[in-house]
Structures are given as structure tokens and as C-alpha cells.
Amino acid sequence: MSLFYELKSATRRAVAFARGVDPAAAATRVSRARISEYQKDHSPSIIPADVAVALDVSNGDPTILTVMAQAEGYILVPIHVGEGHIPSSMELVAKRAGDTMTTTVRIMADGVIDDGEAVELEAELCKLQTAVSHGLRAVRSRIKKGALA
């Protein structure tokens, strides 16, 4: 499926999530008619990024933004996933994974990894490994207590 149709489909899902065109329009800067156009496969108009953000934020779900991110080769990761030890551990894992990928992309931009860059990447991977270990400990502790049974 082309990006055009994926965005149309995601927009339809987001509008349905919002419970219709009127609530979707009320959450954004565009009219009811414009929201309708963004959903129609035969219309050349696609939802602008700022309207997609407003609608997704209003819905509390990144339906459209997920499609946009994937089109560019990215995934969305929540910054805050809840309260308590497990969610904060998972937030740290997500942050460290993002930091590791940022470093990796920067280092590999020229196609060569020199000794200094290898050391820098190793440090990032160690931080990620530590975060994953803390996350595993938190989850295993919860399992051991029988809270997931």
C-alpha cells in the first residue's frame, strides 16, 4: 500500500477513534469538510502534520503519526508510560535505546567506525544493557510476587 493510502486509512481510524468528523474537527484547526477530505481516497488532500498531531493528541493515540514515522523508517516510543518501578524502568530502556540509535547513526554516517567511535558506541551499548538489566529485575520481581498470575 502506498503512503498516500496508508495516511488516508490512518486518518479514517483516527477520526473514528475521535467518534466522528465533528469531534475530530473540534480538536484541530481545520473544518469538518476538510477533515472529511483527508479521509477520502479520491481526494488528493492528505492530513498536514500539525493537524495529525492535534488529532492524535486529542485521541491519546498516535494513529496517524505512527504511519508518518514508519514512512521515514522510525518507530514511536512513549516517553512516559505510567507510574511505578516497571514503567520508569521501561522509560529508561526506551531512552537508552534511542540514545544508542542516535549515536549509531551519527557514527556510521561516513561508513567507517574508527577506534574512538567504537569506544563511544560500546559505552552507549553498556548504558542500554544496564537499563535493560534494571527493567528485567523490576519485571522479574513483579512476577516473583505472583502479581501477574
PDB file of C-alpha atoms in Angstrom:
ATOM      1  CA  MET A   1       0.000   0.000   0.000  1.00  0.00           C
ATOM      2  CA  SER A   2       1.338   3.455  -0.827  1.00  0.00           C
ATOM      3  CA  LEU A   3       1.986   6.081   1.814  1.00  0.00           C
ATOM      4  CA  PHE A   4      -0.927   8.110   0.418  1.00  0.00           C
ATOM      5  CA  TYR A   5      -3.418   5.324   1.122  1.00  0.00           C
ATOM      6  CA  GLU A   6      -1.807   4.422   4.442  1.00  0.00           C
ATOM      7  CA  LEU A   7      -2.278   8.032   5.602  1.00  0.00           C
ATOM      8  CA  LYS A   8      -5.865   8.034   4.353  1.00  0.00           C
ATOM      9  CA  SER A   9      -6.559   4.824   6.262  1.00  0.00           C
ATOM     10  CA  ALA A  10      -4.859   6.091   9.427  1.00  0.00           C
ATOM     11  CA  THR A  11      -6.856   9.319   9.207  1.00  0.00           C
ATOM     12  CA  ARG A  12     -10.101   7.344   8.939  1.00  0.00           C
ATOM     13  CA  ARG A  13      -9.099   5.308  12.020  1.00  0.00           C
ATOM     14  CA  ALA A  14      -8.208   8.464  13.960  1.00  0.00           C
ATOM     15  CA  VAL A  15     -11.499  10.156  13.029  1.00  0.00           C
ATOM     16  CA  ALA A  16     -13.412   7.045  14.075  1.00  0.00           C
ATOM     17  CA  PHE A  17     -11.444   6.993  17.344  1.00  0.00           C
ATOM     18  CA  ALA A  18     -12.476  10.634  17.871  1.00  0.00           C
ATOM     19  CA  ARG A  19     -16.100   9.494  17.393  1.00  0.00           C
ATOM     20  CA  GLY A  20     -16.671  11.300  14.126  1.00  0.00           C
ATOM     21  CA  VAL A  21     -15.811  14.214  11.914  1.00  0.00           C
ATOM     22  CA  ASP A  22     -17.208  16.932  14.192  1.00  0.00           C
ATOM     23  CA  PRO A  23     -15.173  15.991  17.289  1.00  0.00           C
ATOM     24  CA  ALA A  24     -12.094  15.488  15.079  1.00  0.00           C
ATOM     25  CA  ALA A  25     -12.519  18.953  13.575  1.00  0.00           C
ATOM     26  CA  ALA A  26     -13.073  20.477  17.018  1.00  0.00           C
ATOM     27  CA  ALA A  27      -9.708  19.039  18.125  1.00  0.00           C
ATOM     28  CA  THR A  28      -7.855  20.592  15.181  1.00  0.00           C
ATOM     29  CA  ARG A  29      -7.507  23.861  13.286  1.00  0.00           C
ATOM     30  CA  VAL A  30      -9.439  22.638  10.240  1.00  0.00           C
ATOM     31  CA  SER A  31     -13.101  22.436   9.332  1.00  0.00           C
ATOM     32  CA  ARG A  32     -15.398  19.455   9.284  1.00  0.00           C
ATOM     33  CA  ALA A  33     -15.310  19.466   5.476  1.00  0.00           C
ATOM     34  CA  ARG A  34     -11.505  19.432   5.422  1.00  0.00           C
ATOM     35  CA  ILE A  35     -11.349  16.517   7.875  1.00  0.00           C
ATOM     36  CA  SER A  36     -13.731  14.647   5.576  1.00  0.00           C
ATOM     37  CA  GLU A  37     -11.488  15.336   2.574  1.00  0.00           C
ATOM     38  CA  TYR A  38      -8.431  13.989   4.392  1.00  0.00           C
ATOM     39  CA  GLN A  39     -10.228  10.636   4.775  1.00  0.00           C
ATOM     40  CA  LYS A  40     -11.404  10.170   1.188  1.00  0.00           C
ATOM     41  CA  ASP A  41      -9.223   8.049  -1.088  1.00  0.00           C
ATOM     42  CA  HIS A  42     -10.304  10.023  -4.171  1.00  0.00           C
ATOM     43  CA  SER A  43      -9.277  13.372  -2.650  1.00  0.00           C
ATOM     44  CA  PRO A  44      -5.662  14.451  -3.280  1.00  0.00           C
ATOM     45  CA  SER A  45      -5.537  16.173   0.140  1.00  0.00           C
ATOM     46  CA  ILE A  46      -3.733  14.439   2.968  1.00  0.00           C
ATOM     47  CA  ILE A  47      -3.718  15.467   6.586  1.00  0.00           C
ATOM     48  CA  PRO A  48      -0.981  18.014   7.449  1.00  0.00           C
ATOM     49  CA  ALA A  49       1.428  17.085  10.231  1.00  0.00           C
ATOM     50  CA  ASP A  50       0.168  19.714  12.697  1.00  0.00           C
ATOM     51  CA  VAL A  51      -3.430  18.576  12.221  1.00  0.00           C
ATOM     52  CA  ALA A  52      -2.360  14.935  12.627  1.00  0.00           C
ATOM     53  CA  VAL A  53      -0.555  15.823  15.868  1.00  0.00           C
ATOM     54  CA  ALA A  54      -3.599  17.691  17.215  1.00  0.00           C
ATOM     55  CA  LEU A  55      -5.958  14.833  16.353  1.00  0.00           C
ATOM     56  CA  ASP A  56      -3.652  12.136  17.703  1.00  0.00           C
ATOM     57  CA  VAL A  57      -3.054  14.096  20.928  1.00  0.00           C
ATOM     58  CA  SER A  58      -6.789  14.625  21.340  1.00  0.00           C
ATOM     59  CA  ASN A  59      -7.339  10.889  20.869  1.00  0.00           C
ATOM     60  CA  GLY A  60      -4.463   9.950  23.167  1.00  0.00           C
ATOM     61  CA  ASP A  61      -3.197   7.592  20.464  1.00  0.00           C
ATOM     62  CA  PRO A  62      -0.564   8.268  17.751  1.00  0.00           C
ATOM     63  CA  THR A  63      -2.518   6.575  14.937  1.00  0.00           C
ATOM     64  CA  ILE A  64      -1.509   8.942  12.125  1.00  0.00           C
ATOM     65  CA  LEU A  65       1.911   9.854  13.497  1.00  0.00           C
ATOM     66  CA  THR A  66       2.835   6.168  13.664  1.00  0.00           C
ATOM     67  CA  VAL A  67       2.271   5.862   9.900  1.00  0.00           C
ATOM     68  CA  MET A  68       4.299   9.037   9.284  1.00  0.00           C
ATOM     69  CA  ALA A  69       7.187   7.808  11.447  1.00  0.00           C
ATOM     70  CA  GLN A  70       7.217   4.384   9.801  1.00  0.00           C
ATOM     71  CA  ALA A  71       7.302   6.001   6.357  1.00  0.00           C
ATOM     72  CA  GLU A  72      10.613   7.577   7.362  1.00  0.00           C
ATOM     73  CA  GLY A  73      11.955   4.372   8.913  1.00  0.00           C
ATOM     74  CA  TYR A  74      11.264   5.248  12.541  1.00  0.00           C
ATOM     75  CA  ILE A  75       9.070   3.929  15.314  1.00  0.00           C
ATOM     76  CA  LEU A  76       7.364   5.890  18.044  1.00  0.00           C
ATOM     77  CA  VAL A  77       8.283   5.139  21.631  1.00  0.00           C
ATOM     78  CA  PRO A  78       6.361   6.685  24.528  1.00  0.00           C
ATOM     79  CA  ILE A  79       8.378   8.943  26.791  1.00  0.00           C
ATOM     80  CA  HIS A  80       6.130   8.329  29.789  1.00  0.00           C
ATOM     81  CA  VAL A  81       4.354   5.014  30.230  1.00  0.00           C
ATOM     82  CA  GLY A  82       2.919   5.265  33.727  1.00  0.00           C
ATOM     83  CA  GLU A  83       3.753   5.356  37.399  1.00  0.00           C
ATOM     84  CA  GLY A  84       5.808   2.908  39.401  1.00  0.00           C
ATOM     85  CA  HIS A  85       9.041   0.981  39.129  1.00  0.00           C
ATOM     86  CA  ILE A  86       8.286  -1.043  35.986  1.00  0.00           C
ATOM     87  CA  PRO A  87       7.076   1.893  33.852  1.00  0.00           C
ATOM     88  CA  SER A  88      10.005   4.074  34.911  1.00  0.00           C
ATOM     89  CA  SER A  89      12.392   1.220  34.081  1.00  0.00           C
ATOM     90  CA  MET A  90      10.789   0.819  30.648  1.00  0.00           C
ATOM     91  CA  GLU A  91      11.065   4.573  30.059  1.00  0.00           C
ATOM     92  CA  LEU A  92      14.794   4.355  30.752  1.00  0.00           C
ATOM     93  CA  VAL A  93      15.134   1.402  28.363  1.00  0.00           C
ATOM     94  CA  ALA A  94      13.348   3.386  25.639  1.00  0.00           C
ATOM     95  CA  LYS A  95      15.506   6.471  26.267  1.00  0.00           C
ATOM     96  CA  ARG A  96      18.746   4.477  26.242  1.00  0.00           C
ATOM     97  CA  ALA A  97      17.690   2.609  23.082  1.00  0.00           C
ATOM     98  CA  GLY A  98      17.005   5.953  21.398  1.00  0.00           C
ATOM     99  CA  ASP A  99      20.342   7.367  22.546  1.00  0.00           C
ATOM    100  CA  THR A 100      22.129   4.254  21.273  1.00  0.00           C
ATOM    101  CA  MET A 101      20.469   4.503  17.872  1.00  0.00           C
ATOM    102  CA  THR A 102      21.241   8.223  17.610  1.00  0.00           C
ATOM    103  CA  THR A 103      24.902   7.552  18.362  1.00  0.00           C
ATOM    104  CA  THR A 104      24.993   4.614  15.937  1.00  0.00           C
ATOM    105  CA  VAL A 105      23.506   6.618  13.067  1.00  0.00           C
ATOM    106  CA  ARG A 106      25.919   9.516  13.692  1.00  0.00           C
ATOM    107  CA  ILE A 107      28.943   7.239  13.904  1.00  0.00           C
ATOM    108  CA  MET A 108      28.019   5.254  10.812  1.00  0.00           C
ATOM    109  CA  ALA A 109      27.212   8.313   8.686  1.00  0.00           C
ATOM    110  CA  ASP A 110      30.605   8.158   6.960  1.00  0.00           C
ATOM    111  CA  GLY A 111      30.523   4.362   6.671  1.00  0.00           C
ATOM    112  CA  VAL A 112      33.609   3.901   8.836  1.00  0.00           C
ATOM    113  CA  ILE A 113      33.850   3.176  12.558  1.00  0.00           C
ATOM    114  CA  ASP A 114      37.200   4.256  13.988  1.00  0.00           C
ATOM    115  CA  ASP A 115      38.627   3.222  17.380  1.00  0.00           C
ATOM    116  CA  GLY A 116      37.266   6.250  19.228  1.00  0.00           C
ATOM    117  CA  GLU A 117      33.812   5.772  17.738  1.00  0.00           C
ATOM    118  CA  ALA A 118      33.852   2.075  18.676  1.00  0.00           C
ATOM    119  CA  VAL A 119      34.616   3.035  22.293  1.00  0.00           C
ATOM    120  CA  GLU A 120      31.802   5.604  22.240  1.00  0.00           C
ATOM    121  CA  LEU A 121      29.353   3.069  20.823  1.00  0.00           C
ATOM    122  CA  GLU A 122      30.444   0.490  23.389  1.00  0.00           C
ATOM    123  CA  ALA A 123      29.660   2.991  26.167  1.00  0.00           C
ATOM    124  CA  GLU A 124      26.186   3.615  24.747  1.00  0.00           C
ATOM    125  CA  LEU A 125      25.537  -0.115  24.451  1.00  0.00           C
ATOM    126  CA  CYS A 126      26.652  -0.636  28.056  1.00  0.00           C
ATOM    127  CA  LYS A 127      24.208   2.056  29.223  1.00  0.00           C
ATOM    128  CA  LEU A 128      21.455   0.313  27.263  1.00  0.00           C
ATOM    129  CA  GLN A 129      22.437  -3.068  28.700  1.00  0.00           C
ATOM    130  CA  THR A 130      22.299  -1.637  32.236  1.00  0.00           C
ATOM    131  CA  ALA A 131      18.849  -0.152  31.594  1.00  0.00           C
ATOM    132  CA  VAL A 132      17.590  -3.469  30.212  1.00  0.00           C
ATOM    133  CA  SER A 133      19.002  -5.299  33.255  1.00  0.00           C
ATOM    134  CA  HIS A 134      17.183  -2.928  35.616  1.00  0.00           C
ATOM    135  CA  GLY A 135      13.987  -3.392  33.623  1.00  0.00           C
ATOM    136  CA  LEU A 136      14.300  -7.169  33.765  1.00  0.00           C
ATOM    137  CA  ARG A 137      14.874  -7.047  37.521  1.00  0.00           C
ATOM    138  CA  ALA A 138      11.742  -4.946  38.006  1.00  0.00           C
ATOM    139  CA  VAL A 139       9.598  -7.261  35.890  1.00  0.00           C
ATOM    140  CA  ARG A 140      11.036 -10.444  37.432  1.00  0.00           C
ATOM    141  CA  SER A 141      10.403  -9.067  40.911  1.00  0.00           C
ATOM    142  CA  ARG A 142       6.783  -8.455  39.980  1.00  0.00           C
ATOM    143  CA  ILE A 143       6.460 -11.972  38.537  1.00  0.00           C
ATOM    144  CA  LYS A 144       8.061 -13.497  41.640  1.00  0.00           C
ATOM    145  CA  LYS A 145       5.486 -11.779  43.844  1.00  0.00           C
ATOM    146  CA  GLY A 146       2.785 -13.519  41.812  1.00  0.00           C
ATOM    147  CA  ALA A 147       1.127 -10.250  40.828  1.00  0.00           C
ATOM    148  CA  LEU A 148       0.830 -11.312  37.197  1.00  0.00           C
ATOM    149  CA  ALA A 149      -0.819 -14.677  37.955  1.00  0.00           C
TER     150      ALA A 149
END
